Amino acid sequence: MSEPGAQEPRVREPGAHELRARAEKLDAEDALAHKRAEFVLDDAVYLDGNSLGALPAGVPDRVADVVRRQWGELRIRSWDESGWWTAPERIGDRIAPLVGTGPGRIVVGDSTSVNILKALVAAVRMAGEGRDEIVVDATTFPTDGYIAASAARLTGRTLRPVAPSEIPGALGDRTAAVLLNHVDYRTGRLHDLPSLTAAVHGAGALAVWDLCHSAGALPVGLDEHGVDLAVGCTYKYLNGGPGSPAYLYVRADLQSRFDSPLPGWNSHAEPFGMRAGYEPAEGALRGRVGTPDILSMLALEAALDVWRDVSVEAVRAKSLALTDFFLECVEAYVPRGRVESLTPAAHPERGSQVALRCDDAGDVMRRLIERGVVGDFRAPDVLRFGFTPLYVGFADAERAARVLGELLTA
C-alpha cells in the first residue's frame, strides 16, 4: 500500500465481490450489531466518531425532560430533587468501569484542557521540591502542550518535550510529572500505558494520562496499572455530544494530597458555608471547581445508557477486527503507492482509528464526504477514519475503502 510506483488496477485480490460477501457475513455474526439501532444515523458511513460521536437515540427526550420539567417546572428544586448537585460524581462513577476503575475516583466537569491543568499542577505539587522538570509527549495534541507549558510556568518548572518511545531513558531525579497521550491523535498509535507508567514510577515521578482517544474504544486499566491521574473528553467514543464535559481521575490513595490549582466553591468541604478560607472536600470532589454545566452533563448521562449491556473488551475486539478489515479493503481497492498507512499493523500498538497519508488529503476528504463517507483531515496530508464499534459495521468499512479507491483511481 505504501510502495511508490505506477498505479495498478483498482481492485486486487481479494475482489470486491468477496470483500462485500465477507462484510455481510461479519455483520451478521457481530454481537454488537444491535447497538447501531440505539443511535441516530443516516445513509452516510460515519467514521468521525474519534472527533464527535453519533447521537444516541435516547438523548433528545432526556434532554427535553431536563429543560421542560426539571428546569422549566422544578427550577431550583432540581439541584436536590433531580440530582443536579451530585451529577459530577454520579456520572463519573458511570464512566469509571469504561476506563478500569471504581466508584469515587472520577469527577465530571470542565473541559479536557482545564482538567489537564488541574492534574498536571497537582502532580507537580505532589512530586515535591527538588523535581524541577515536567516531561510532555512531544507528539501530543497541541492543547496538551500549551497547557503543559503553562503548568511549567505556574510551578517554576522546566518543560521537556520527549517522544513517547524515548521517555523511559529521559526520566530521572529531576522529573516531577509526565503528561502522555494514550493514543496518538494523528496516527492512531496506542502507547504502552502499563510500561510507561511503570517507568515514570520507577523514576519517582507521577504519570498523567490523556485518554481522549482511548476511553470507550479500548480497555485502559487505570487501577490495574497504577495510573496517578488521568483526564479525558466525553464527546468522542463516549458520544456525549459537542462540547460535553470532560472528566478527571485521581487515584484513590492520592486524593488526600490532590492540591488543585483551581479551588472553587464546588470543591469546598462546605460549599454553602461561604467561608473566606478554602478547605478542600474529601475524595474526587476536590476536582470540582464551579457550578456544573447541567444541560450538557445530563445529556452525557443519557448517552452513557448505550453502555449498559456492553463490555469494553467486546468493543476492543470489534475495533481491531474493523480496522484490520478496513486496511485489507484499502489494500485491495486503492492503487498501490497512492496512500500510506500511518497506523501500526500490530494490534497492541493500534487504537481505534486508521490514518492514511495522502498527498492531496484535504481535497480527497472533501470528495469522500460528498460521496457519503465522513472521516476527517489533519494537515498537511493525513486522512483519519475513526471506527466506533457500537455503530460502525463491516459493510461501512468496505464501502469507505471502495469509495476511496474509486476517487484515487479516477
XYZ file of N, CA, C and O in Angstrom, residues 271-399:
516
model
N -19.524 23.741 50.748
C -19.748 24.692 49.655
C -20.762 25.779 49.960
O -20.652 26.887 49.425
N -21.727 25.496 50.828
C -22.728 26.512 51.140
C -22.421 27.249 52.438
O -23.217 28.064 52.902
N -21.234 26.982 52.994
C -20.804 27.731 54.162
C -20.310 29.118 53.814
O -20.293 30.023 54.648
N -19.921 29.290 52.545
C -19.478 30.585 52.027
C -18.373 31.202 52.894
O -18.355 32.405 53.143
N -17.465 30.348 53.360
C -16.366 30.821 54.191
C -15.251 31.405 53.336
O -15.030 30.975 52.205
N -14.541 32.362 53.874
C -13.458 33.013 53.120
C -12.297 32.066 52.891
O -11.638 32.109 51.848
N -12.004 31.194 53.838
C -10.895 30.263 53.701
C -11.310 29.006 52.973
O -12.438 28.520 53.122
N -10.394 28.476 52.170
C -10.698 27.275 51.386
C -10.284 26.015 52.132
O -9.144 25.891 52.599
N -11.205 25.075 52.225
C -10.925 23.758 52.786
C -11.431 22.718 51.790
O -12.626 22.650 51.524
N -10.543 21.924 51.195
C -10.984 21.009 50.133
C -11.872 19.892 50.644
O -11.721 19.421 51.773
N -12.793 19.477 49.789
C -13.647 18.343 50.097
C -12.821 17.063 50.089
O -11.662 17.040 49.642
N -13.408 15.989 50.557
C -12.732 14.702 50.520
C -12.934 14.036 49.163
O -13.939 14.250 48.489
N -11.967 13.207 48.778
C -12.100 12.379 47.594
C -12.024 13.127 46.283
O -11.475 14.229 46.186
N -12.625 12.506 45.248
C -12.560 13.068 43.898
C -13.258 14.406 43.782
O -13.023 15.145 42.824
N -14.120 14.736 44.753
C -14.813 16.029 44.722
C -13.835 17.196 44.692
O -14.204 18.307 44.305
N -12.590 16.959 45.105
C -11.589 18.030 45.041
C -11.358 18.512 43.610
O -10.815 19.588 43.393
N -11.735 17.712 42.646
C -11.551 18.099 41.256
C -12.623 19.021 40.726
O -12.506 19.548 39.617
N -13.700 19.231 41.483
C -14.737 20.164 41.049
C -14.234 21.600 41.200
O -13.335 21.882 41.994
N -14.830 22.516 40.447
C -14.433 23.922 40.548
C -15.672 24.781 40.766
O -15.965 25.200 41.872
N -16.402 25.054 39.669
C -17.570 25.913 39.766
C -18.854 25.143 39.519
O -18.884 23.916 39.506
N -19.939 25.884 39.306
C -21.250 25.282 39.095
C -21.240 24.352 37.888
O -20.807 24.741 36.805
N -21.701 23.119 38.028
C -21.679 22.170 36.907
C -22.536 22.636 35.735
O -23.570 23.286 35.921
N -22.098 22.289 34.531
C -22.850 22.621 33.316
C -23.918 21.542 33.104
O -23.712 20.569 32.385
N -25.052 21.744 33.730
C -26.063 20.703 33.879
C -26.637 20.204 32.554
O -26.810 18.994 32.365
N -26.945 21.081 31.623
C -27.597 20.629 30.389
C -26.722 19.633 29.636
O -27.181 18.548 29.250
N -25.466 19.979 29.397
C -24.590 19.065 28.669
C -24.211 17.865 29.523
O -24.011 16.757 29.011
N -24.122 18.058 30.837
C -23.760 16.940 31.707
C -24.848 15.875 31.714
O -24.567 14.670 31.654
N -26.098 16.275 31.770
C -27.177 15.298 31.787
C -27.431 14.705 30.410
O -27.936 13.575 30.305
N -27.062 15.426 29.356
C -27.077 14.804 28.025
C -26.049 13.675 27.977
O -26.310 12.591 27.428
N -24.879 13.905 28.562
C -23.857 12.863 28.649
C -24.362 11.673 29.451
O -24.164 10.511 29.056
N -25.018 11.942 30.566
C -25.527 10.837 31.383
C -26.490 9.966 30.575
O -26.432 8.727 30.646
N -27.356 10.602 29.799
C -28.281 9.846 28.959
C -27.529 9.061 27.889
O -27.868 7.910 27.579
N -26.485 9.661 27.324
C -25.711 8.992 26.278
C -25.021 7.737 26.793
O -24.851 6.752 26.064
N -24.633 7.743 28.058
C -23.934 6.593 28.626
C -24.831 5.374 28.794
O -24.332 4.269 29.063
N -26.139 5.538 28.602
C -27.041 4.383 28.683
C -26.707 3.315 27.646
O -27.007 2.134 27.861
N -26.105 3.698 26.528
C -25.799 2.702 25.496
C -24.772 1.677 25.968
O -24.604 0.627 25.344
N -24.096 1.954 27.081
C -23.063 1.051 27.588
C -23.598 0.027 28.580
O -22.832 -0.813 29.085
N -24.876 0.054 28.875
C -25.407 -0.786 29.946
C -25.207 -2.283 29.708
O -25.057 -3.047 30.660
N -25.216 -2.739 28.468
C -25.071 -4.169 28.194
C -23.841 -4.456 27.332
O -23.807 -5.422 26.582
N -22.820 -3.610 27.466
C -21.634 -3.725 26.612
C -20.375 -3.779 27.468
O -20.240 -3.029 28.435
N -19.452 -4.640 27.100
C -18.145 -4.657 27.752
C -17.123 -3.966 26.866
O -17.204 -4.041 25.626
N -16.172 -3.292 27.493
C -15.121 -2.628 26.728
C -14.285 -3.660 25.971
O -13.785 -3.381 24.883
N -14.145 -4.847 26.523
C -13.375 -5.895 25.856
C -14.027 -6.289 24.531
O -13.331 -6.513 23.529
N -15.368 -6.377 24.515
C -16.061 -6.700 23.268
C -15.894 -5.584 22.248
O -15.725 -5.833 21.043
N -15.924 -4.355 22.722
C -15.717 -3.204 21.838
C -14.316 -3.252 21.236
O -14.122 -3.014 20.034
N -13.328 -3.564 22.051
C -11.952 -3.639 21.571
C -11.785 -4.732 20.512
O -11.131 -4.521 19.484
N -12.382 -5.885 20.752
C -12.271 -6.975 19.788
C -12.861 -6.572 18.436
O -12.271 -6.831 17.378
N -14.022 -5.920 18.461
C -14.627 -5.500 17.197
C -13.825 -4.385 16.554
O -13.675 -4.341 15.321
N -13.293 -3.474 17.361
C -12.476 -2.382 16.828
C -11.298 -2.920 16.027
O -11.010 -2.455 14.910
N -10.604 -3.882 16.582
C -9.447 -4.450 15.878
C -9.876 -5.176 14.616
O -9.212 -5.086 13.572
N -10.994 -5.898 14.704
C -11.482 -6.594 13.510
C -11.883 -5.604 12.423
O -11.606 -5.815 11.228
N -12.548 -4.514 12.811
C -12.957 -3.490 11.843
C -11.764 -2.833 11.172
O -11.736 -2.659 9.940
N -10.785 -2.434 11.972
C -9.632 -1.734 11.386
C -8.781 -2.685 10.545
O -8.240 -2.276 9.512
N -8.678 -3.948 10.954
C -7.997 -4.949 10.110
C -8.691 -5.060 8.756
O -8.050 -5.053 7.695
N -10.002 -5.181 8.801
C -10.774 -5.372 7.569
C -10.701 -4.136 6.688
O -10.552 -4.242 5.457
N -10.790 -2.964 7.290
C -10.691 -1.732 6.503
C -9.331 -1.645 5.805
O -9.254 -1.315 4.607
N -8.259 -1.937 6.530
C -6.928 -1.897 5.925
C -6.800 -2.915 4.792
O -6.161 -2.647 3.763
N -7.410 -4.078 4.961
C -7.397 -5.073 3.889
C -8.153 -4.555 2.669
O -7.709 -4.727 1.515
N -9.292 -3.914 2.885
C -10.072 -3.362 1.774
C -9.322 -2.224 1.084
O -9.356 -2.098 -0.153
N -8.643 -1.387 1.870
C -7.837 -0.310 1.267
C -6.756 -0.920 0.387
O -6.494 -0.441 -0.729
N -6.118 -1.982 0.871
C -5.082 -2.651 0.084
C -5.635 -3.171 -1.234
O -4.971 -3.131 -2.268
N -6.885 -3.635 -1.198
C -7.485 -4.195 -2.409
C -7.993 -3.133 -3.370
O -7.871 -3.284 -4.586
N -8.553 -2.040 -2.849
C -9.229 -1.066 -3.691
C -8.363 0.115 -4.136
O -8.614 0.701 -5.192
N -7.399 0.506 -3.328
C -6.651 1.737 -3.607
C -5.394 1.426 -4.409
O -4.653 0.494 -4.077
N -5.135 2.187 -5.473
C -3.917 1.945 -6.262
C -2.674 1.971 -5.392
O -2.516 2.835 -4.524
N -1.790 1.026 -5.634
C -0.573 0.910 -4.839
C 0.249 2.193 -4.911
O 0.438 2.762 -5.977
N 0.725 2.634 -3.749
C 1.547 3.833 -3.698
C 0.761 5.118 -3.539
O 1.341 6.178 -3.323
N -0.581 5.016 -3.616
C -1.387 6.239 -3.549
C -1.579 6.717 -2.117
O -1.724 7.906 -1.863
N -1.623 5.782 -1.148
C -1.727 6.139 0.259
C -0.718 5.328 1.055
O -0.232 4.287 0.605
N -0.404 5.816 2.237
C 0.494 5.120 3.156
C -0.155 5.070 4.531
O -0.571 6.104 5.069
N -0.269 3.887 5.094
C -0.870 3.774 6.420
C 0.114 4.213 7.491
O 1.240 3.718 7.555
N -0.327 5.130 8.334
C 0.472 5.571 9.481
C 0.103 4.813 10.745
O 0.770 4.952 11.770
N -0.958 4.031 10.663
C -1.462 3.295 11.823
C -0.719 1.972 11.953
O -0.585 1.237 10.972
N -0.225 1.650 13.139
C 0.520 0.405 13.305
C -0.298 -0.825 12.925
O -1.499 -0.906 13.203
N 0.355 -1.790 12.302
C -0.306 -3.041 11.946
C -0.502 -3.925 13.165
O -1.472 -4.683 13.253
N 0.404 -3.839 14.131
C 0.339 -4.689 15.318
C -0.802 -4.254 16.225
O -0.923 -3.078 16.572
N -1.632 -5.194 16.644
C -2.780 -4.872 17.484
C -2.422 -4.160 18.784
O -3.115 -3.216 19.174
N -1.377 -4.566 19.502
C -1.074 -3.879 20.760
C -0.668 -2.416 20.586
O -0.608 -1.677 21.574
N -0.402 -1.999 19.361
C 0.046 -0.630 19.111
C -1.004 0.191 18.367
O -0.719 1.289 17.915
N -2.212 -0.334 18.264
C -3.242 0.347 17.469
C -4.427 0.762 18.314
O -4.939 -0.016 19.114
N -4.852 2.025 18.126
C -6.076 2.484 18.755
C -7.276 2.071 17.933
O -7.310 0.970 17.381
N -8.278 2.956 17.805
C -9.484 2.608 17.053
C -9.678 3.527 15.860
O -10.802 3.867 15.497
N -8.585 3.941 15.259
C -8.672 4.736 14.045
C -7.587 4.280 13.076
O -6.609 3.645 13.463
N -7.808 4.600 11.816
C -6.804 4.354 10.777
C -6.454 5.697 10.161
O -7.344 6.469 9.777
N -5.168 5.981 10.086
C -4.677 7.222 9.484
C -3.904 6.879 8.222
O -2.978 6.064 8.249
N -4.294 7.485 7.124
C -3.643 7.250 5.844
C -3.018 8.547 5.344
O -3.688 9.577 5.276
N -1.750 8.479 5.008
C -1.089 9.647 4.421
C -1.396 9.674 2.930
O -1.280 8.676 2.225
N -1.796 10.853 2.465
C -2.207 11.022 1.076
C -1.841 12.445 0.664
O -2.174 13.403 1.367
N -1.157 12.599 -0.461
C -0.635 13.913 -0.856
C -1.705 14.996 -0.902
O -1.489 16.116 -0.463
N -2.855 14.659 -1.445
C -3.933 15.638 -1.584
C -5.067 15.332 -0.608
O -6.243 15.364 -0.954
N -4.691 15.056 0.635
C -5.642 14.549 1.621
C -6.835 15.479 1.843
O -7.963 15.012 1.989
N -6.601 16.778 1.897
C -7.695 17.698 2.143
C -8.767 17.617 1.079
O -9.963 17.547 1.377
N -8.345 17.607 -0.189
C -9.302 17.513 -1.288
C -9.957 16.140 -1.329
O -11.156 16.026 -1.600
N -9.192 15.099 -1.041
C -9.743 13.746 -1.039
C -10.825 13.609 0.022
O -11.904 13.053 -0.227
N -10.584 14.128 1.222
C -11.599 14.022 2.261
C -12.846 14.808 1.894
O -13.969 14.363 2.157
N -12.669 15.963 1.290
C -13.833 16.734 0.856
C -14.688 15.920 -0.105
O -15.920 15.865 0.012
N -14.039 15.242 -1.048
C -14.781 14.445 -2.033
C -15.373 13.181 -1.414
O -16.453 12.733 -1.804
N -14.683 12.608 -0.425
C -15.249 11.464 0.283
C -16.542 11.844 0.986
O -17.542 11.119 0.931
N -16.530 12.994 1.654
C -17.724 13.444 2.364
C -18.869 13.682 1.384
O -20.032 13.347 1.667
N -18.553 14.229 0.216
C -19.570 14.422 -0.814
C -20.182 13.097 -1.257
O -21.351 13.040 -1.653
N -19.407 12.026 -1.163
C -19.873 10.686 -1.545
C -20.453 9.920 -0.358
O -20.765 8.723 -0.489
N -20.614 10.572 0.774
C -21.257 9.914 1.905
C -20.347 9.110 2.795
O -20.819 8.254 3.556
N -19.041 9.374 2.747
C -18.088 8.728 3.654
C -17.442 9.839 4.476
O -16.671 10.650 3.949
N -17.779 9.903 5.752
C -17.363 11.016 6.594
C -16.219 10.596 7.511
O -16.412 9.834 8.459
N -15.027 11.091 7.184
C -13.877 10.983 8.071
C -13.407 12.391 8.345
O -14.190 13.337 8.297
N -12.110 12.564 8.615
C -11.608 13.928 8.697
C -10.163 14.019 8.224
O -9.505 13.017 7.949
N -9.721 15.254 8.103
C -8.415 15.579 7.531
C -7.582 16.289 8.577
O -8.077 17.165 9.284
N -6.313 15.883 8.702
C -5.378 16.585 9.562
C -4.185 17.028 8.722
O -3.565 16.211 8.038
N -3.938 18.336 8.768
C -2.868 18.915 7.966
C -1.522 18.285 8.340
O -1.293 17.943 9.504
N -0.612 18.133 7.370
C -0.827 18.556 5.990
C -1.372 17.465 5.076
O -1.866 17.769 3.992
N -1.325 16.184 5.473
C -1.585 15.136 4.485
C -2.184 13.865 5.075
O -1.935 12.768 4.571
N -2.988 13.980 6.121
C -3.494 12.778 6.790
C -5.016 12.677 6.675
O -5.740 13.610 7.017
N -5.475 11.521 6.203
C -6.882 11.151 6.230
C -7.097 10.315 7.493
O -6.418 9.306 7.689
N -8.041 10.706 8.337
C -8.317 9.939 9.554
C -9.703 9.299 9.461
O -10.675 9.950 9.079
N -9.752 8.020 9.837
C -11.010 7.288 9.852
C -11.165 6.653 11.233
O -10.395 5.762 11.602
N -12.146 7.132 11.994
C -12.370 6.609 13.336
C -13.447 5.532 13.311
O -14.504 5.707 12.705
N -13.173 4.424 13.976
C -14.100 3.295 13.997
C -14.713 3.146 15.390
O -14.026 2.749 16.326
N -15.992 3.510 15.508
C -16.724 3.375 16.755
C -17.530 2.088 16.684
O -18.567 2.036 16.009
N -17.098 1.034 17.359
C -17.724 -0.280 17.174
C -19.188 -0.357 17.553
O -19.888 -1.270 17.093
N -19.690 0.554 18.371
C -21.097 0.491 18.750
C -22.028 0.776 17.575
O -23.186 0.351 17.591
N -21.544 1.524 16.570
C -22.444 1.810 15.444
C -21.815 1.683 14.070
O -22.504 1.849 13.060
N -20.547 1.372 13.979
C -19.898 1.164 12.679
C -19.828 -0.335 12.406
O -19.447 -1.123 13.276
N -20.198 -0.718 11.176
C -20.180 -2.120 10.789
C -19.141 -2.414 9.726
O -18.454 -1.517 9.217
N -19.025 -3.680 9.375
C -18.033 -4.102 8.385
C -18.421 -3.668 6.976
O -17.543 -3.367 6.160
N -19.717 -3.587 6.687
C -20.137 -3.059 5.387
C -19.747 -1.594 5.260
O -19.407 -1.121 4.162
N -19.784 -0.858 6.370
C -19.330 0.532 6.359
C -17.853 0.605 5.991
O -17.432 1.459 5.198
N -17.061 -0.274 6.581
C -15.621 -0.276 6.315
C -15.341 -0.593 4.854
O -14.502 0.059 4.212
N -16.042 -1.583 4.321
C -15.841 -1.952 2.911
C -16.248 -0.810 1.990
O -15.528 -0.469 1.044
N -17.393 -0.196 2.254
C -17.863 0.910 1.398
C -16.907 2.087 1.449
O -16.597 2.687 0.407
